[in-house]
Coordinates of C-alpha atoms and ligand atoms in Angstrom, one line a residue:
M1 CA -0.7 -0.3 0.3
T2 CA 1.0 3.3 -1.1
T3 CA 1.5 5.4 1.9
I4 CA 1.2 9.2 2.2
K5 CA 4.4 9.3 3.3
A6 CA 5.8 8.3 0.4
I7 CA 3.3 9.7 -2.2
I8 CA 4.4 13.6 -0.1
A9 CA 8.7 12.6 0.0
Q10 CA 7.7 12.5 -4.3
M11 CA 6.7 16.4 -4.1
S12 CA 8.7 18.4 -5.2
N13 CA 8.6 22.0 -2.6
P14 CA 5.7 21.7 -1.7
S15 CA 4.3 24.3 0.8
P16 CA 2.3 23.5 4.1
E17 CA -0.6 23.5 2.1
D18 CA 0.2 21.9 0.0
I19 CA 1.1 19.0 2.4
A20 CA -2.0 19.4 3.7
Y21 CA -4.3 19.6 0.5
V22 CA -2.7 16.1 -0.5
E23 CA -2.9 14.9 3.4
K24 CA -7.1 15.2 3.4
A25 CA -6.9 14.3 -0.1
Y26 CA -5.7 11.0 1.4
E27 CA -7.8 10.5 3.8
F28 CA -11.0 11.4 2.3
S29 CA -10.0 8.6 -1.0
K30 CA -10.0 6.1 1.4
K31 CA -12.6 6.6 3.0
A32 CA -15.1 6.8 0.4
H33 CA -13.3 3.6 -0.8
E34 CA -13.6 1.8 2.3
K35 CA -16.0 -1.2 0.9
Q36 CA -14.8 -1.6 -2.4
N37 CA -11.9 -4.1 -3.7
R38 CA -9.9 -4.1 -6.1
Y39 CA -10.2 -7.6 -9.3
S40 CA -7.3 -8.4 -6.8
G41 CA -9.5 -8.8 -3.7
E42 CA -6.8 -6.2 -2.4
P43 CA -8.7 -2.4 -0.8
Y44 CA -9.4 -0.4 -3.9
F45 CA -7.8 2.4 -2.0
I46 CA -4.6 1.1 -4.0
H47 CA -5.4 2.0 -7.3
P48 CA -5.7 5.5 -6.5
A49 CA -2.9 5.5 -4.0
A50 CA -0.4 4.0 -6.7
A51 CA -1.7 6.7 -8.9
A52 CA -1.2 9.4 -7.1
L53 CA 2.4 8.8 -6.5
T54 CA 3.4 8.0 -10.3
L55 CA 1.6 11.8 -10.4
A56 CA 4.5 13.0 -7.6
E57 CA 7.2 10.8 -9.2
Y58 CA 6.6 12.8 -12.5
G59 CA 6.6 16.6 -10.3
M60 CA 2.7 17.2 -10.6
D61 CA 1.5 19.9 -8.7
A62 CA -0.3 19.7 -5.7
T63 CA -4.0 19.7 -7.0
T64 CA -3.2 17.2 -9.7
I65 CA -2.1 14.5 -7.5
A66 CA -4.6 15.6 -4.6
A67 CA -6.7 14.9 -8.6
G68 CA -5.2 11.2 -8.8
L69 CA -6.2 10.5 -5.2
L70 CA -10.2 11.2 -5.7
H71 CA -10.6 10.7 -9.6
D72 CA -12.7 7.2 -9.7
S73 CA -14.7 8.1 -5.6
V74 CA -17.2 9.5 -7.8
E75 CA -17.5 7.3 -10.8
D76 CA -16.9 4.1 -8.1
G77 CA -16.7 5.3 -4.5
C78 CA -19.4 6.9 -2.2
T79 CA -19.6 10.5 -2.3
T80 CA -20.9 12.9 -4.2
R81 CA -18.8 16.0 -7.1
E82 CA -20.9 18.1 -4.8
E83 CA -19.1 17.1 -2.0
I84 CA -15.9 17.1 -3.5
E85 CA -15.9 20.4 -5.0
K86 CA -17.1 22.1 -1.3
E87 CA -13.5 20.2 0.0
F88 CA -11.5 20.3 -2.1
G89 CA -12.9 22.9 -5.1
S90 CA -14.3 23.1 -8.1
E91 CA -10.4 23.0 -9.7
L92 CA -10.1 19.2 -9.0
L93 CA -12.9 18.9 -9.2
F94 CA -13.3 19.5 -13.6
I95 CA -9.7 17.8 -13.7
V96 CA -11.5 14.2 -12.2
D97 CA -15.1 15.0 -14.4
G98 CA -12.8 14.9 -16.6
V99 CA -11.1 11.6 -16.1
T100 CA -14.1 9.9 -15.5
K101 CA -15.7 11.5 -19.0
L102 CA -12.7 9.1 -21.0
G103 CA -13.2 6.4 -19.0
T104 CA -16.9 6.2 -19.9
H105 CA -16.1 6.9 -23.6
R106 CA -17.1 4.3 -25.6
Y107 CA -14.7 3.4 -29.2
R108 CA -16.2 1.1 -31.0
G109 CA -12.9 -1.7 -32.1
A110 CA -10.0 -0.8 -30.2
E111 CA -7.8 -1.1 -33.6
R112 CA -9.7 1.9 -34.7
H113 CA -6.9 4.2 -36.0
A114 CA -5.1 5.9 -33.3
E115 CA -5.0 9.1 -35.0
S116 CA -8.5 9.8 -34.9
L117 CA -8.3 8.9 -31.5
R118 CA -5.5 10.8 -30.4
R119 CA -7.4 13.6 -31.5
L120 CA -9.9 13.4 -30.0
L121 CA -8.9 12.6 -26.3
V122 CA -6.6 15.2 -27.2
A123 CA -9.5 17.4 -27.3
T124 CA -11.8 16.4 -25.1
A125 CA -9.6 16.6 -22.5
S126 CA -9.3 20.6 -21.8
D127 CA -7.1 20.7 -19.2
I128 CA -3.9 18.6 -19.9
R129 CA -3.7 17.3 -16.5
V130 CA -6.7 15.2 -17.2
L131 CA -4.5 13.5 -19.8
I132 CA -1.6 13.5 -17.1
V133 CA -4.3 11.7 -14.1
K134 CA -5.5 9.5 -16.5
L135 CA -2.5 7.8 -17.8
A136 CA -1.3 8.0 -13.9
D137 CA -4.8 5.7 -13.9
R138 CA -3.8 3.4 -17.0
K139 CA 0.0 3.0 -15.8
H140 CA -1.2 1.0 -12.0
N141 CA -4.8 -0.6 -14.2
M142 CA -2.0 -2.3 -16.6
Q143 CA 0.3 -3.1 -13.6
T144 CA -2.1 -5.3 -12.1
L145 CA -4.0 -6.4 -15.2
E146 CA -3.4 -9.7 -14.3
H147 CA -6.3 -10.3 -12.7
V148 CA -9.2 -8.5 -14.1
P149 CA -11.0 -11.2 -16.1
E150 CA -9.2 -12.5 -19.3
H151 CA -11.8 -11.2 -21.9
K152 CA -11.1 -8.3 -21.0
R153 CA -7.1 -7.9 -21.4
R154 CA -6.7 -8.1 -24.6
R155 CA -8.5 -5.4 -25.5
I156 CA -7.5 -3.0 -22.5
A157 CA -4.0 -3.5 -23.4
L158 CA -4.2 -3.5 -27.7
E159 CA -6.6 0.5 -25.8
T160 CA -2.9 1.0 -24.4
L161 CA -0.8 0.2 -27.0
E162 CA -3.0 2.3 -29.8
I163 CA -4.2 5.6 -27.9
Y164 CA -2.5 5.7 -24.6
A165 CA 1.1 4.7 -25.2
P166 CA 1.0 7.6 -28.6
I167 CA -0.2 10.1 -25.8
A168 CA 2.3 9.5 -23.4
D169 CA 5.3 9.9 -26.7
R170 CA 3.5 12.9 -28.6
L171 CA 3.3 14.5 -24.7
G172 CA 6.9 13.7 -25.2
M173 CA 7.0 11.2 -22.1
G174 CA 9.2 9.0 -23.0
K175 CA 9.2 7.3 -19.3
M176 CA 5.7 6.6 -19.1
K177 CA 5.6 5.3 -22.8
S178 CA 7.9 2.8 -22.3
T179 CA 6.6 1.6 -19.4
L180 CA 2.6 1.0 -21.2
E181 CA 3.5 -0.1 -23.9
D182 CA 6.3 -3.1 -22.1
L183 CA 3.2 -3.8 -19.5
A184 CA 1.2 -4.4 -22.5
F185 CA 3.1 -5.9 -25.0
P186 CA 2.6 -9.7 -23.1
Y187 CA -1.3 -9.1 -23.2
V188 CA -1.3 -8.4 -27.0
D189 CA 1.5 -11.1 -28.2
P190 CA 2.3 -13.2 -25.9
D191 CA 5.1 -15.4 -28.2
A192 CA 6.1 -12.1 -29.6
A193 CA 6.8 -10.8 -25.8
H194 CA 8.4 -13.8 -24.7
H195 CA 10.6 -13.9 -27.6
T196 CA 12.1 -10.4 -27.5
A197 CA 12.2 -11.2 -23.4
E198 CA 14.9 -14.1 -24.2
V199 CA 16.7 -12.2 -26.9
R200 CA 17.1 -9.1 -24.3
K201 CA 18.1 -11.4 -21.8
L202 CA 21.0 -12.5 -24.3
K203 CA 22.5 -9.7 -24.8
T204 CA 21.9 -8.4 -21.2
Q205 CA 24.2 -10.3 -19.9
E206 CA 26.7 -9.8 -23.0
T207 CA 27.1 -6.0 -23.3
E208 CA 26.3 -5.3 -19.2
T209 CA 29.9 -6.2 -17.9
G210 CA 31.3 -4.8 -21.2
L211 CA 29.1 -1.8 -21.0
A212 CA 30.4 -0.9 -17.4
R213 CA 33.9 -1.3 -18.4
V214 CA 33.4 1.3 -21.3
Q215 CA 31.5 3.5 -18.5
K216 CA 34.1 3.3 -16.7
E217 CA 36.9 4.0 -19.6
I218 CA 34.7 6.9 -20.4
T219 CA 34.3 8.2 -16.7
G220 CA 38.0 8.1 -16.2
E221 CA 38.9 9.9 -19.5
L222 CA 36.4 12.5 -18.7
S223 CA 37.7 13.5 -15.3
K224 CA 40.9 13.5 -16.6
K225 CA 39.7 16.3 -18.6
N226 CA 38.8 18.1 -15.4
F227 CA 35.0 17.6 -17.0
A228 CA 31.8 17.5 -15.1
T229 CA 30.0 14.7 -15.1
L230 CA 26.9 14.9 -13.3
R231 CA 26.4 10.6 -13.6
T232 CA 26.3 7.7 -16.0
D233 CA 23.4 4.6 -16.1
I234 CA 22.8 1.9 -18.2
R235 CA 19.7 2.2 -19.9
M236 CA 18.2 -1.0 -21.6
K237 CA 15.8 -0.8 -24.5
G238 CA 12.4 -2.1 -23.8
L239 CA 10.9 -4.7 -25.1
W240 CA 7.8 -3.1 -27.5
S241 CA 10.1 -0.3 -28.9
L242 CA 12.7 -3.5 -29.3
H243 CA 10.2 -5.6 -31.3
Q244 CA 9.3 -3.1 -33.9
K245 CA 12.8 -2.7 -34.4
L246 CA 13.7 -6.6 -34.4
K247 CA 10.8 -7.4 -37.1
R248 CA 12.4 -3.9 -39.0
K249 CA 15.7 -5.8 -39.0
H250 CA 14.5 -8.8 -40.3
D251 CA 14.7 -10.6 -36.4
D252 CA 18.5 -10.1 -36.5
I253 CA 19.6 -9.2 -33.4
S254 CA 23.5 -8.4 -35.1
L255 CA 21.8 -4.7 -36.6
I256 CA 20.3 -4.0 -33.3
H257 CA 23.2 -1.8 -31.7
D258 CA 20.4 0.0 -28.9
I259 CA 20.0 -2.5 -26.8
A260 CA 21.6 -0.9 -24.1
A261 CA 23.1 2.2 -24.1
L262 CA 25.5 4.4 -22.3
R263 CA 23.8 7.6 -21.2
I264 CA 26.3 10.3 -19.8
I265 CA 24.2 13.2 -18.2
V266 CA 26.3 16.3 -17.9
P267 CA 25.7 20.1 -16.9
T268 CA 25.5 21.9 -19.7
I269 CA 24.6 21.6 -23.2
E270 CA 28.6 22.7 -23.3
D271 CA 29.3 19.7 -21.8
C272 CA 27.5 17.9 -24.4
Y273 CA 29.5 18.4 -27.1
A274 CA 32.8 17.9 -25.6
T275 CA 32.0 15.2 -23.7
L276 CA 31.3 13.8 -27.4
G277 CA 34.4 15.0 -27.9
T278 CA 36.4 13.0 -26.3
V279 CA 33.9 10.1 -26.5
H280 CA 35.3 10.2 -30.3
A281 CA 38.2 10.5 -29.6
L282 CA 38.1 7.2 -27.4
Y283 CA 36.2 5.2 -30.0
K284 CA 35.5 4.8 -33.2
P285 CA 32.4 6.7 -34.8
L286 CA 30.1 4.9 -36.6
P287 CA 29.4 6.1 -40.1
G288 CA 26.4 7.6 -40.3
E289 CA 25.2 6.7 -36.4
F290 CA 25.9 10.7 -35.0
K291 CA 22.6 11.7 -34.4
D292 CA 22.1 15.6 -32.9
Y293 CA 19.0 16.0 -31.1
I294 CA 20.0 18.8 -29.6
A295 CA 20.2 20.8 -32.6
F296 CA 17.5 19.2 -33.9
P297 CA 14.9 17.9 -31.4
K298 CA 12.7 15.4 -32.0
P299 CA 9.3 16.0 -32.8
N300 CA 7.9 15.9 -29.8
G301 CA 10.9 17.8 -28.1
Y302 CA 13.2 15.3 -27.5
Q303 CA 16.4 16.4 -26.5
S304 CA 20.4 14.5 -26.7
L305 CA 23.2 13.9 -28.5
H306 CA 23.2 9.8 -29.6
T307 CA 26.3 8.8 -31.4
T308 CA 27.1 5.3 -31.6
V309 CA 30.9 3.8 -31.1
V310 CA 32.9 1.3 -31.8
T311 CA 34.3 -0.4 -27.9
P312 CA 37.4 -2.7 -27.7
K313 CA 35.8 -3.6 -24.6
A314 CA 32.4 -4.2 -25.7
G315 CA 31.8 -3.8 -29.2
I316 CA 29.5 -1.4 -30.8
V317 CA 27.9 0.4 -28.3
E318 CA 25.4 3.1 -28.3
I319 CA 26.5 6.1 -26.6
Q320 CA 23.5 9.4 -25.5
I321 CA 24.3 12.7 -23.9
R322 CA 22.7 14.9 -22.7
T323 CA 21.8 17.7 -19.2
E324 CA 19.9 16.8 -16.5
E325 CA 16.8 19.3 -18.0
M326 CA 17.0 17.1 -21.6
H327 CA 16.9 13.9 -19.4
R328 CA 13.9 14.9 -16.6
G329 CA 12.6 16.0 -19.8
A330 CA 12.4 13.4 -21.9
Q331 CA 11.4 10.8 -19.3
F332 CA 8.3 13.5 -17.9
G333 CA 7.4 15.8 -21.5
I334 CA 5.4 18.3 -20.8
A335 CA 4.6 17.7 -17.3
S336 CA 8.3 18.4 -16.8
H337 CA 8.0 21.7 -18.4
M338 CA 5.2 23.3 -16.8
S339 CA 4.5 25.3 -13.7
Y340 CA 1.3 25.1 -13.3
K341 CA 0.6 28.2 -10.8
Q342 CA 2.4 30.6 -13.7
L343 CA 0.8 29.2 -16.6
G344 CA -2.8 29.4 -14.4
K345 CA -2.1 33.5 -14.8
D346 CA 0.0 33.5 -18.3
L347 CA -4.0 31.9 -19.0
E348 CA -6.0 34.4 -17.1
K349 CA -3.7 37.3 -18.6
L350 CA -4.3 35.5 -22.4
E351 CA -8.2 35.1 -21.9
K352 CA -8.0 38.7 -21.6
E353 CA -5.9 39.8 -24.0
T354 CA -7.8 37.6 -26.4
Q355 CA -11.7 38.0 -25.2
I356 CA -12.3 34.4 -26.2
S357 CA -15.6 33.4 -24.3
K358 CA -16.1 31.0 -21.6
F359 CA -17.1 28.4 -24.0
S360 CA -14.9 29.0 -27.4
S361 CA -11.6 28.8 -24.5
L362 CA -13.3 25.7 -22.5
S363 CA -12.8 23.0 -25.6
L364 CA -8.6 24.2 -26.6
S365 CA -8.0 25.5 -23.1
W366 CA -5.4 22.4 -23.4
I367 CA -4.0 23.8 -25.7
R368 CA -4.1 27.0 -24.2
W369 CA -1.7 25.8 -21.7
I370 CA 1.2 25.6 -23.5
I371 CA 0.5 28.7 -25.9
P372 CA 1.5 31.3 -23.0
S373 CA 5.4 29.7 -23.1
L374 CA 4.9 28.7 -26.8
M375 CA 4.9 32.5 -26.8
K376 CA 7.3 33.7 -24.7
V377 CA 9.5 31.6 -26.5
T378 CA 8.9 33.3 -29.8
K379 CA 9.6 36.2 -28.1
K380 CA 12.5 35.5 -27.4
E381 CA 13.7 33.9 -30.6
E382 CA 14.7 38.1 -31.6
D383 CA 17.9 38.0 -29.5
G384 CA 18.9 34.2 -30.4
T385 CA 17.9 32.8 -27.4
R386 CA 15.4 30.6 -28.1
N387 CA 14.5 27.6 -25.8
I388 CA 12.8 25.0 -27.7
T389 CA 12.7 22.2 -25.0
K390 CA 9.7 24.9 -23.1
A391 CA 7.3 23.1 -25.9
P392 CA 6.8 20.1 -27.5
A393 CA 8.0 20.9 -31.1
W394 CA 4.7 19.7 -33.0
L395 CA 3.2 22.5 -31.1
S396 CA 5.5 25.0 -31.9
E397 CA 5.8 24.3 -35.8
L398 CA 2.0 24.8 -35.0
V399 CA 2.7 28.1 -33.9
E400 CA 5.2 29.3 -36.4
A401 CA 3.0 29.3 -39.1
H402 CA 0.3 31.4 -37.4
S403 CA 3.1 33.8 -35.8
E404 CA 2.1 36.9 -37.0
V405 CA -0.8 36.8 -35.3
V406 CA 0.4 35.4 -32.0
G407 CA -1.5 36.8 -29.3
T408 CA -4.7 38.0 -31.1
K409 CA -8.1 35.9 -31.5
E410 CA -7.0 34.8 -35.3
F411 CA -3.8 32.6 -33.8
V412 CA -6.2 30.3 -31.3
D413 CA -8.7 29.8 -34.7
G414 CA -6.3 29.3 -37.0
L415 CA -5.0 26.5 -33.9
K416 CA -7.9 25.5 -33.9
E417 CA -8.3 24.3 -37.2
D418 CA -5.5 23.0 -38.1
F419 CA -5.7 20.7 -35.2
F420 CA -9.3 19.8 -35.8
S421 CA -9.6 19.7 -38.9
H422 CA -11.5 16.1 -39.3
R423 CA -13.8 16.8 -36.3
V424 CA -15.7 19.8 -35.2
F425 CA -16.2 20.0 -31.4
V426 CA -19.1 21.7 -30.2
F427 CA -20.8 22.1 -27.0
T428 CA -24.5 21.5 -24.9
P429 CA -26.2 24.8 -22.7
E430 CA -23.9 23.2 -19.8
G431 CA -21.3 23.0 -21.5
D432 CA -20.0 19.6 -22.5
V433 CA -18.3 19.0 -25.1
I434 CA -20.1 17.1 -28.2
D435 CA -17.6 16.7 -31.2
L436 CA -18.5 15.0 -34.4
P437 CA -17.7 15.2 -37.8
I438 CA -17.1 17.8 -40.1
H439 CA -20.3 18.6 -41.8
S440 CA -22.6 17.5 -38.9
T441 CA -26.4 19.1 -38.3
P442 CA -28.1 19.8 -34.8
I443 CA -29.8 16.7 -35.9
D444 CA -26.5 14.7 -36.2
F445 CA -25.9 16.4 -31.9
A446 CA -29.1 15.5 -30.6
Y447 CA -28.9 12.1 -31.3
A448 CA -25.1 12.1 -30.1
I449 CA -26.4 13.3 -27.0
H450 CA -29.5 11.0 -26.9
S451 CA -32.2 9.0 -29.3
D452 CA -35.4 10.3 -27.4
L453 CA -33.5 13.8 -28.2
G454 CA -33.4 13.3 -31.5
N455 CA -36.6 11.5 -32.0
H456 CA -38.7 14.0 -30.8
I457 CA -36.4 17.5 -32.0
Q458 CA -38.7 20.4 -32.9
G459 CA -36.0 23.3 -33.5
A460 CA -32.7 23.5 -33.2
K461 CA -30.7 27.1 -31.8
V462 CA -27.0 27.7 -32.5
N463 CA -25.9 30.4 -30.3
G464 CA -29.2 30.9 -28.9
K465 CA -30.0 31.9 -32.7
L466 CA -33.3 29.5 -33.8
V467 CA -31.5 27.3 -37.1
S468 CA -32.7 25.3 -40.2
F469 CA -32.2 21.0 -39.2
D470 CA -29.5 21.6 -41.9
T471 CA -27.3 24.0 -40.7
E472 CA -24.1 22.9 -40.2
L473 CA -22.2 23.0 -37.1
R474 CA -19.1 24.5 -36.4
N475 CA -15.7 24.4 -33.8
G476 CA -17.5 26.2 -30.4
E477 CA -20.9 26.4 -31.2
V478 CA -23.4 26.4 -28.7
V479 CA -26.1 24.0 -29.5
E480 CA -29.2 23.7 -28.0
I481 CA -32.4 21.7 -29.3
L482 CA -36.1 22.4 -28.6
S483 CA -38.5 18.8 -27.8
R484 CA -42.3 18.6 -28.2
D485 CA -43.6 14.6 -27.3
S486 CA -45.6 15.2 -30.7
A487 CA -42.5 15.4 -32.7
H488 CA -41.2 12.5 -35.1
P489 CA -38.3 12.1 -37.4
S490 CA -39.1 12.4 -41.1
I491 CA -37.9 11.2 -44.5
K492 CA -36.2 14.4 -45.4
W493 CA -34.0 13.4 -41.9
L494 CA -32.1 10.8 -43.5
E495 CA -30.6 13.1 -46.4
I496 CA -29.6 15.9 -43.5
A497 CA -28.3 13.8 -41.2
R498 CA -24.0 13.3 -41.4
T499 CA -23.6 10.4 -38.6
A500 CA -24.6 6.3 -39.0
L501 CA -25.7 6.8 -35.8
A502 CA -28.7 9.2 -36.0
R503 CA -29.5 8.1 -39.4
R504 CA -29.5 4.4 -37.8
H505 CA -32.1 5.3 -35.5
I506 CA -33.8 7.8 -37.5
R507 CA -35.2 4.4 -40.0
T508 CA -36.2 2.8 -36.6
A509 CA -37.9 5.9 -35.7
I510 CA -40.0 5.9 -39.2
D511 CA -40.8 1.9 -39.5
T512 CA -41.9 2.1 -35.6
K513 CA -44.5 4.9 -36.9
E514 CA -45.5 3.5 -40.2
S515 CA -45.7 -0.6 -39.4
P516 CA -49.0 0.5 -37.3
Q517 CA -50.5 2.3 -40.3
K518 CA -50.1 -0.8 -42.4
H519 CA -51.8 -3.5 -40.1
R520 CA -54.6 -0.6 -40.2
K521 CA -54.9 -1.2 -44.3
Ligands
MN601 MN1 -9.1 5.0 -12.0

């Protein structure tokens, strides 16, 4: 059982208020889940406590850690949203609500294209912290998947591989990505997982002693030159990622040089290049294998120097050189780049500057968490001290495409269009997000909420104005359906409806309405 002490020990610079808040959430959650058990028969509370520990390890703020503790307390425990809000505030409730909503989203066929799911999930999560809590939740669920009924395991594991690991990757959370992948792999393809583990084991025994010698040689050489090295370690390639690479190399293990890699962490970027020089002076590098991800970060923001060298003692070895900041960034991604308190303030300011309404900001607010830091990056660029690690590069690219209108409403609109080009995200009057395929109409919207509402549409309002049924909905609009018991679908609706779901319901409704008349004839 994860203790409150263990969680607090992982928090970065918590204030006395932060500690009290997390302690309160810990006790509250323990009580809310008191009578519940996991599939394993263990107390349910071990689950939220484990998720909270992960969040603390990722350097998340007290609100997010407490949300991790409470994320299932409404859905599965015996408490209410009102109580959570009263005790822990609306910010935390928002995260808990978000996690719950993601959890209840049903995807047809886990094998659906990952990209569309990613878009959907990312957009549905209106606060990036919702996704990070969800990832911590998923991690512990995967760690305990063996206790889940067998027929559910493969689906959950596949969903983890196809949805959650790519999200972690997209957010630059490398550690979470490989953890999720390796937890899911044995359930998705047991034979391949076994084979890959065997291959890695053979290679590990072979390389570990050799690598330790190389490690000693390099650190010795660096200290001779008075270079500062913070530390070195040996990292083994993840099983899933090794499996992917083996497939690409036709199962020829001798073509893979990075099963084990030597990692060198140094204080500054200058030290990275100096250390690289020392390494290349010591061992001959393999041509074409050197990669400068510091000058050219990967799309998710990853930075490091990679080189592959031939050593007398351990054969071909991959060496990765990076700063502590890059190392944190590679492990925790977006979570390591954000100071939420500061961003919250930036966000408020941005809201004033751009006059974005409450509704239009809702679906995009997670991106806007990041925008303020991107704006700083863009400003810095003029004096040449650009800091790319501030945000994932795929986001920077989007920003750069709209750099001339940074800070304006057009900028946010442009971002919105680029990002959500295949889906529209509209709102109920209560502010719930409904996502629909592009060109959807109020009829699709009504059926997406409930078939009963769809079957009794009398009229529709968009942003408070009455519209015709064939009006195409656009991002950010607030849609209200007026219903009347005596209203019924007509055949014409079939032409207007864009979604298969709506059409199916309309056909059923027309059929059942017509058949009694046929009987009378
Ligand atoms: Mn959970």
